[in-house]
PDB file of C-alpha atoms in Angstrom:
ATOM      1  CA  UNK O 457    -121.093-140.149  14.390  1.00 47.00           C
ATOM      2  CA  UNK O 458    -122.844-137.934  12.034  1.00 81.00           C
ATOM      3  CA  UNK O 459    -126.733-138.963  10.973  1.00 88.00           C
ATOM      4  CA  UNK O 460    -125.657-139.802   7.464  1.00 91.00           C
ATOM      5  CA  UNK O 461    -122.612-142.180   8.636  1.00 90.00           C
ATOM      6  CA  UNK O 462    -125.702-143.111  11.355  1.00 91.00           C
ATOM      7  CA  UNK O 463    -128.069-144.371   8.639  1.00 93.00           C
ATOM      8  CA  UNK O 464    -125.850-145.926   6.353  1.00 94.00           C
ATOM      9  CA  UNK O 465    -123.901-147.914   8.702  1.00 92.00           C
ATOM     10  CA  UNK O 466    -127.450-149.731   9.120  1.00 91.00           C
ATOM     11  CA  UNK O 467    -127.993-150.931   5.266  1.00 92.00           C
ATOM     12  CA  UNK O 468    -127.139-154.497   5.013  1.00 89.00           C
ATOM     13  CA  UNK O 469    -123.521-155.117   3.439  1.00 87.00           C
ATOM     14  CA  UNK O 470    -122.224-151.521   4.490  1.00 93.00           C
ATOM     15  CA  UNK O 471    -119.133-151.183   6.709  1.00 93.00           C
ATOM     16  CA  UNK O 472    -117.926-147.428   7.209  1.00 92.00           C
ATOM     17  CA  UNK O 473    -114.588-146.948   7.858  1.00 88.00           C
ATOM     18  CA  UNK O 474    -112.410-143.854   7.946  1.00 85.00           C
ATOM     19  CA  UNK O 475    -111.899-141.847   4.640  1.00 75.00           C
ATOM     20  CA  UNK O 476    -108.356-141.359   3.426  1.00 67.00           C
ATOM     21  CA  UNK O 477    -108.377-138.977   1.356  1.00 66.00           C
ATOM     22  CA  UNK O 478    -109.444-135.520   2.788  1.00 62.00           C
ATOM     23  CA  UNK O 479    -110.394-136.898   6.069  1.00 70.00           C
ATOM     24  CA  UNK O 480    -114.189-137.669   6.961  1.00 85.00           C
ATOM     25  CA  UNK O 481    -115.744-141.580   6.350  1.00 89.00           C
ATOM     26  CA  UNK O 482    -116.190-143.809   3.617  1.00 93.00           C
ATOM     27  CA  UNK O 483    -118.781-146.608   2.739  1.00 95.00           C
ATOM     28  CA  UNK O 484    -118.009-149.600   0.996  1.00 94.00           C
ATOM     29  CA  UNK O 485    -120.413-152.575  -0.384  1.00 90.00           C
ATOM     30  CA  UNK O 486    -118.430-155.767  -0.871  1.00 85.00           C
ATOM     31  CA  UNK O 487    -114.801-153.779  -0.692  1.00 88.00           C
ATOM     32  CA  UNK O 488    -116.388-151.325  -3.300  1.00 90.00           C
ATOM     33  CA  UNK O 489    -116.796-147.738  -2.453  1.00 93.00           C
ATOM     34  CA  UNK O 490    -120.554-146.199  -2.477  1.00 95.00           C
ATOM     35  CA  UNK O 491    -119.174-142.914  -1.419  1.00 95.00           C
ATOM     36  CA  UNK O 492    -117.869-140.777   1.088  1.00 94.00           C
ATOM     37  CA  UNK O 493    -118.293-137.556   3.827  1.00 93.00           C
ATOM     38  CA  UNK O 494    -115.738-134.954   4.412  1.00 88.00           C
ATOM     39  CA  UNK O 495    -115.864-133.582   7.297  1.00 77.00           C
ATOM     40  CA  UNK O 496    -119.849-133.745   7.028  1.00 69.00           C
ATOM     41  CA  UNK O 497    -120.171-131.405   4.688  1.00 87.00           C
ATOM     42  CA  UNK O 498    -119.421-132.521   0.901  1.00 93.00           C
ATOM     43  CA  UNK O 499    -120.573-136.267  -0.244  1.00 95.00           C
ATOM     44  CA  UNK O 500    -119.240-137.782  -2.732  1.00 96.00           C
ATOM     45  CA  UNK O 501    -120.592-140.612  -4.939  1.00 97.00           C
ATOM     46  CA  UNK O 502    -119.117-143.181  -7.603  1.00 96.00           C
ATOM     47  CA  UNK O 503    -121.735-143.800 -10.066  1.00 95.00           C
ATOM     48  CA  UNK O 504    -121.671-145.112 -14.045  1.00 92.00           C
ATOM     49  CA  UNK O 505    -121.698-142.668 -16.140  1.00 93.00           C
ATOM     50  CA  UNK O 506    -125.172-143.112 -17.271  1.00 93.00           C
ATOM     51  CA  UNK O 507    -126.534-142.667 -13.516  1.00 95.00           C
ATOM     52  CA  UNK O 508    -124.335-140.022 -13.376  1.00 96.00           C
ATOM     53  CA  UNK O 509    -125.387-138.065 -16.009  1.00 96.00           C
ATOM     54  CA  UNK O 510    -129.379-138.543 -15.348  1.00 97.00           C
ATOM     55  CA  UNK O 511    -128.429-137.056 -11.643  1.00 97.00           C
ATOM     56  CA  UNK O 512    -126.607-133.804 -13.400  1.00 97.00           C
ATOM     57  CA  UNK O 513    -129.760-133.516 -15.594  1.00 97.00           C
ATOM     58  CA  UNK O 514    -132.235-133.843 -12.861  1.00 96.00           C
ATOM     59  CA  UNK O 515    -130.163-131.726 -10.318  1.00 96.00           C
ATOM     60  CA  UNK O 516    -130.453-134.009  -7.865  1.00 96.00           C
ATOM     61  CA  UNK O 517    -125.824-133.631  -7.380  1.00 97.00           C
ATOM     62  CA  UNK O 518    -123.483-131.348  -9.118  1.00 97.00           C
ATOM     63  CA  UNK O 519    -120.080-132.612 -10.833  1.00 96.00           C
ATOM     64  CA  UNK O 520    -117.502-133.893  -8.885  1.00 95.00           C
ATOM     65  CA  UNK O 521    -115.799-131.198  -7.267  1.00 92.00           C
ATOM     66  CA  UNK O 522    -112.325-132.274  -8.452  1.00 91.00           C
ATOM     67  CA  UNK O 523    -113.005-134.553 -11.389  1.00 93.00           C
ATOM     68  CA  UNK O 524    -115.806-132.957 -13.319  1.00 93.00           C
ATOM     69  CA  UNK O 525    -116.112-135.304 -16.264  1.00 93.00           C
ATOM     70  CA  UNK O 526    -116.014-138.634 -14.177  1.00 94.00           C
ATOM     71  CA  UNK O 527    -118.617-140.695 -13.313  1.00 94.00           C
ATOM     72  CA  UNK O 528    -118.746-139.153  -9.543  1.00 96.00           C
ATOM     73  CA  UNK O 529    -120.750-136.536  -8.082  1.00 97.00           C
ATOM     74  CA  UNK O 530    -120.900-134.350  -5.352  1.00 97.00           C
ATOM     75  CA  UNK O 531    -123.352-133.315  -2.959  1.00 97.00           C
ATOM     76  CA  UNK O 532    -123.332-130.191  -0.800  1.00 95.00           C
ATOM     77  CA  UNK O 533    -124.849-130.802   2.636  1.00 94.00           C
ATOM     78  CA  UNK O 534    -125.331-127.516   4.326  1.00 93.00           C
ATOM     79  CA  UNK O 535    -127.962-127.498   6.451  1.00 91.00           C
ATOM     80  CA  UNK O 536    -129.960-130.514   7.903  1.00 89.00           C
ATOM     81  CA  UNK O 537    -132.775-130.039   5.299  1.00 92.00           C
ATOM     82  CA  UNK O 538    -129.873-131.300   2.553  1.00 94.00           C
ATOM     83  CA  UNK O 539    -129.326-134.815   4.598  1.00 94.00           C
ATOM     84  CA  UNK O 540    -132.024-136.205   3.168  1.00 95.00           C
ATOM     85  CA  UNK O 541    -131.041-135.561  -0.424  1.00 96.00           C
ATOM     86  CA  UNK O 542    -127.545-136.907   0.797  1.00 96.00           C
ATOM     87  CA  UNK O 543    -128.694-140.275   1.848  1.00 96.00           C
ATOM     88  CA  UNK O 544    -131.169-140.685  -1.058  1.00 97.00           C
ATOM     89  CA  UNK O 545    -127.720-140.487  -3.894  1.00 97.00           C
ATOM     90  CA  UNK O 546    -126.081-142.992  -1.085  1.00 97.00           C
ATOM     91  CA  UNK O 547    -128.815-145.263  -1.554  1.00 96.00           C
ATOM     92  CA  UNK O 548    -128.896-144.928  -5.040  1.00 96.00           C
ATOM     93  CA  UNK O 549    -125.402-145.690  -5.109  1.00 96.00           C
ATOM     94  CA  UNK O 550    -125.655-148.972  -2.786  1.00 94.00           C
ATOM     95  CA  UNK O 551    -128.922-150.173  -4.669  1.00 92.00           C
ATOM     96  CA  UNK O 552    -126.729-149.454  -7.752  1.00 90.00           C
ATOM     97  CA  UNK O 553    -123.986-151.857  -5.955  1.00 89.00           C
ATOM     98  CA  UNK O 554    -126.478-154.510  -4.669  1.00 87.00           C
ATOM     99  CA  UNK O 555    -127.626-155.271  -8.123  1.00 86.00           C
ATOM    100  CA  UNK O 556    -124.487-155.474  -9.418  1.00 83.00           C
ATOM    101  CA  UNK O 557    -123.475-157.772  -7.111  1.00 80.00           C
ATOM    102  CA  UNK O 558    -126.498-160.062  -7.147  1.00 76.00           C
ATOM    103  CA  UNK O 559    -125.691-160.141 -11.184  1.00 72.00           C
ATOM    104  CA  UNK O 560    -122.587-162.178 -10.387  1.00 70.00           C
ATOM    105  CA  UNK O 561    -123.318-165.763  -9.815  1.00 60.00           C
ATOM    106  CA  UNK O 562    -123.591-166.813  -5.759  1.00 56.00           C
ATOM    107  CA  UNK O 563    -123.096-163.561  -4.356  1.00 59.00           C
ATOM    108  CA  UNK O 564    -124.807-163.903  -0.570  1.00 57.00           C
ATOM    109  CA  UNK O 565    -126.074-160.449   0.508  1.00 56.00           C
ATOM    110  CA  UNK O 566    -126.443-160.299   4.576  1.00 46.00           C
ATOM    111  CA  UNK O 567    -130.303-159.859   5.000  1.00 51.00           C
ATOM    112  CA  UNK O 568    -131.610-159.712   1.788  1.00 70.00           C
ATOM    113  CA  UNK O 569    -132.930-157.302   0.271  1.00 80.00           C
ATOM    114  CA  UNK O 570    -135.709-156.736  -1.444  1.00 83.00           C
ATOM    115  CA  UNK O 571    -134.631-154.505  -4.764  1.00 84.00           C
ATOM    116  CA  UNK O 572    -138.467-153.612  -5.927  1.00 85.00           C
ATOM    117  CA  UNK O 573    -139.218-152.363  -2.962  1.00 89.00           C
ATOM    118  CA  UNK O 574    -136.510-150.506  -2.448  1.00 89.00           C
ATOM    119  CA  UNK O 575    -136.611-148.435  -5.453  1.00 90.00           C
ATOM    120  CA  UNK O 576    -140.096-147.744  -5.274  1.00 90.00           C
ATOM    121  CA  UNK O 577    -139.211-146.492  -1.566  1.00 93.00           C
ATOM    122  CA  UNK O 578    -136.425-144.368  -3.785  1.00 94.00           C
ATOM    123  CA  UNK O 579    -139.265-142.114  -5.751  1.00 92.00           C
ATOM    124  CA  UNK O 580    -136.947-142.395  -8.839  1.00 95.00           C
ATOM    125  CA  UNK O 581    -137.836-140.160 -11.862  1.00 95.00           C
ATOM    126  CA  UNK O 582    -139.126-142.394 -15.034  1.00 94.00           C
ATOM    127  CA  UNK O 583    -135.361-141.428 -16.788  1.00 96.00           C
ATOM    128  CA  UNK O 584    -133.095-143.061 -13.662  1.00 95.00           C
ATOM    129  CA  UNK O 585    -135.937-145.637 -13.020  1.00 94.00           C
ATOM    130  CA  UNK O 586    -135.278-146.572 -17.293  1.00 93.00           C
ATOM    131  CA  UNK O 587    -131.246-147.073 -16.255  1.00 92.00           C
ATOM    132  CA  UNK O 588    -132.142-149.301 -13.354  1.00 90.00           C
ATOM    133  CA  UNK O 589    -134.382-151.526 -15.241  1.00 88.00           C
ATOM    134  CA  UNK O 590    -132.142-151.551 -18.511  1.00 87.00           C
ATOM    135  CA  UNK O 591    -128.694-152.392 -15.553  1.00 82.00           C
ATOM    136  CA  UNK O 592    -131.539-155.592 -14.124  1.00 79.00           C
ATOM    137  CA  UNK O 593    -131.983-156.683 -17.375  1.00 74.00           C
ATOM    138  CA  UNK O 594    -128.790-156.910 -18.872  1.00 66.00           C
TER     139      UNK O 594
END
């Protein structure tokens, strides 16, 4: 087990299970994919458009390898110095998730979790902090 499929495995929710497509491991929130590994070397990440596009701007992943103009992104990791900036988009992504499911009416989440804290942990830039607050609002 890599140290990415390592930490994730531990967020509340998360089951990681192998990846299909390409080989490597996938994360899922509530049957919903947060992203994937292959092979420990390319991540990549479902987010909404919006997210997505702050993320491009701010460099922080590049367009999806295959599908450029979807909402997913990639992220190269080649070198342990990039598995931090791997597991910071995967916990954007689940935080992402974890909202969205707390939106729908009696949605449990397994240890609760407490979403200001969280994102402050996240050091999000004022533009992808605006999207979060606009998604909590809504």
């Amino acid at each position: 087990m890599n140290s990415i499929e390592s930490a994730v495995s531990t967020w509340p929710g998360v089951k990681v299970d192998s990846h299909d497509r390409g080989g490597g491991r996938e994360f899922t929130f509530d049957g919903r994919e947060i992203g994937h590994i292959h092979r420990g070397k390319l991540v990549d990440i479902p987010f909404a458009k919006r997210v997505r596009d702050v993320l491009i701007a701010e460099e922080q992943a590049e367009k999806h390898h295959v599908m450029p103009d979807s909402g997913w992104v990639s992220y190269r990791v080649q070198s342990d110095e990039d598995i931090g900036g791997a597991l910071w988009l995967l916990r954007v992504a689940y935080l992402y998730h974890v909202i969205t499911m707390r939106k729908r009416e009696g949605h449990p989440l397994e240890g609760g979790i407490d979403i200001d804290a969280a994102l402050s942990e996240l050091d999000m830039s004022d533009a992808l902090q605006d999207v979060f607050n606009e998604m909590r609002v809504a």
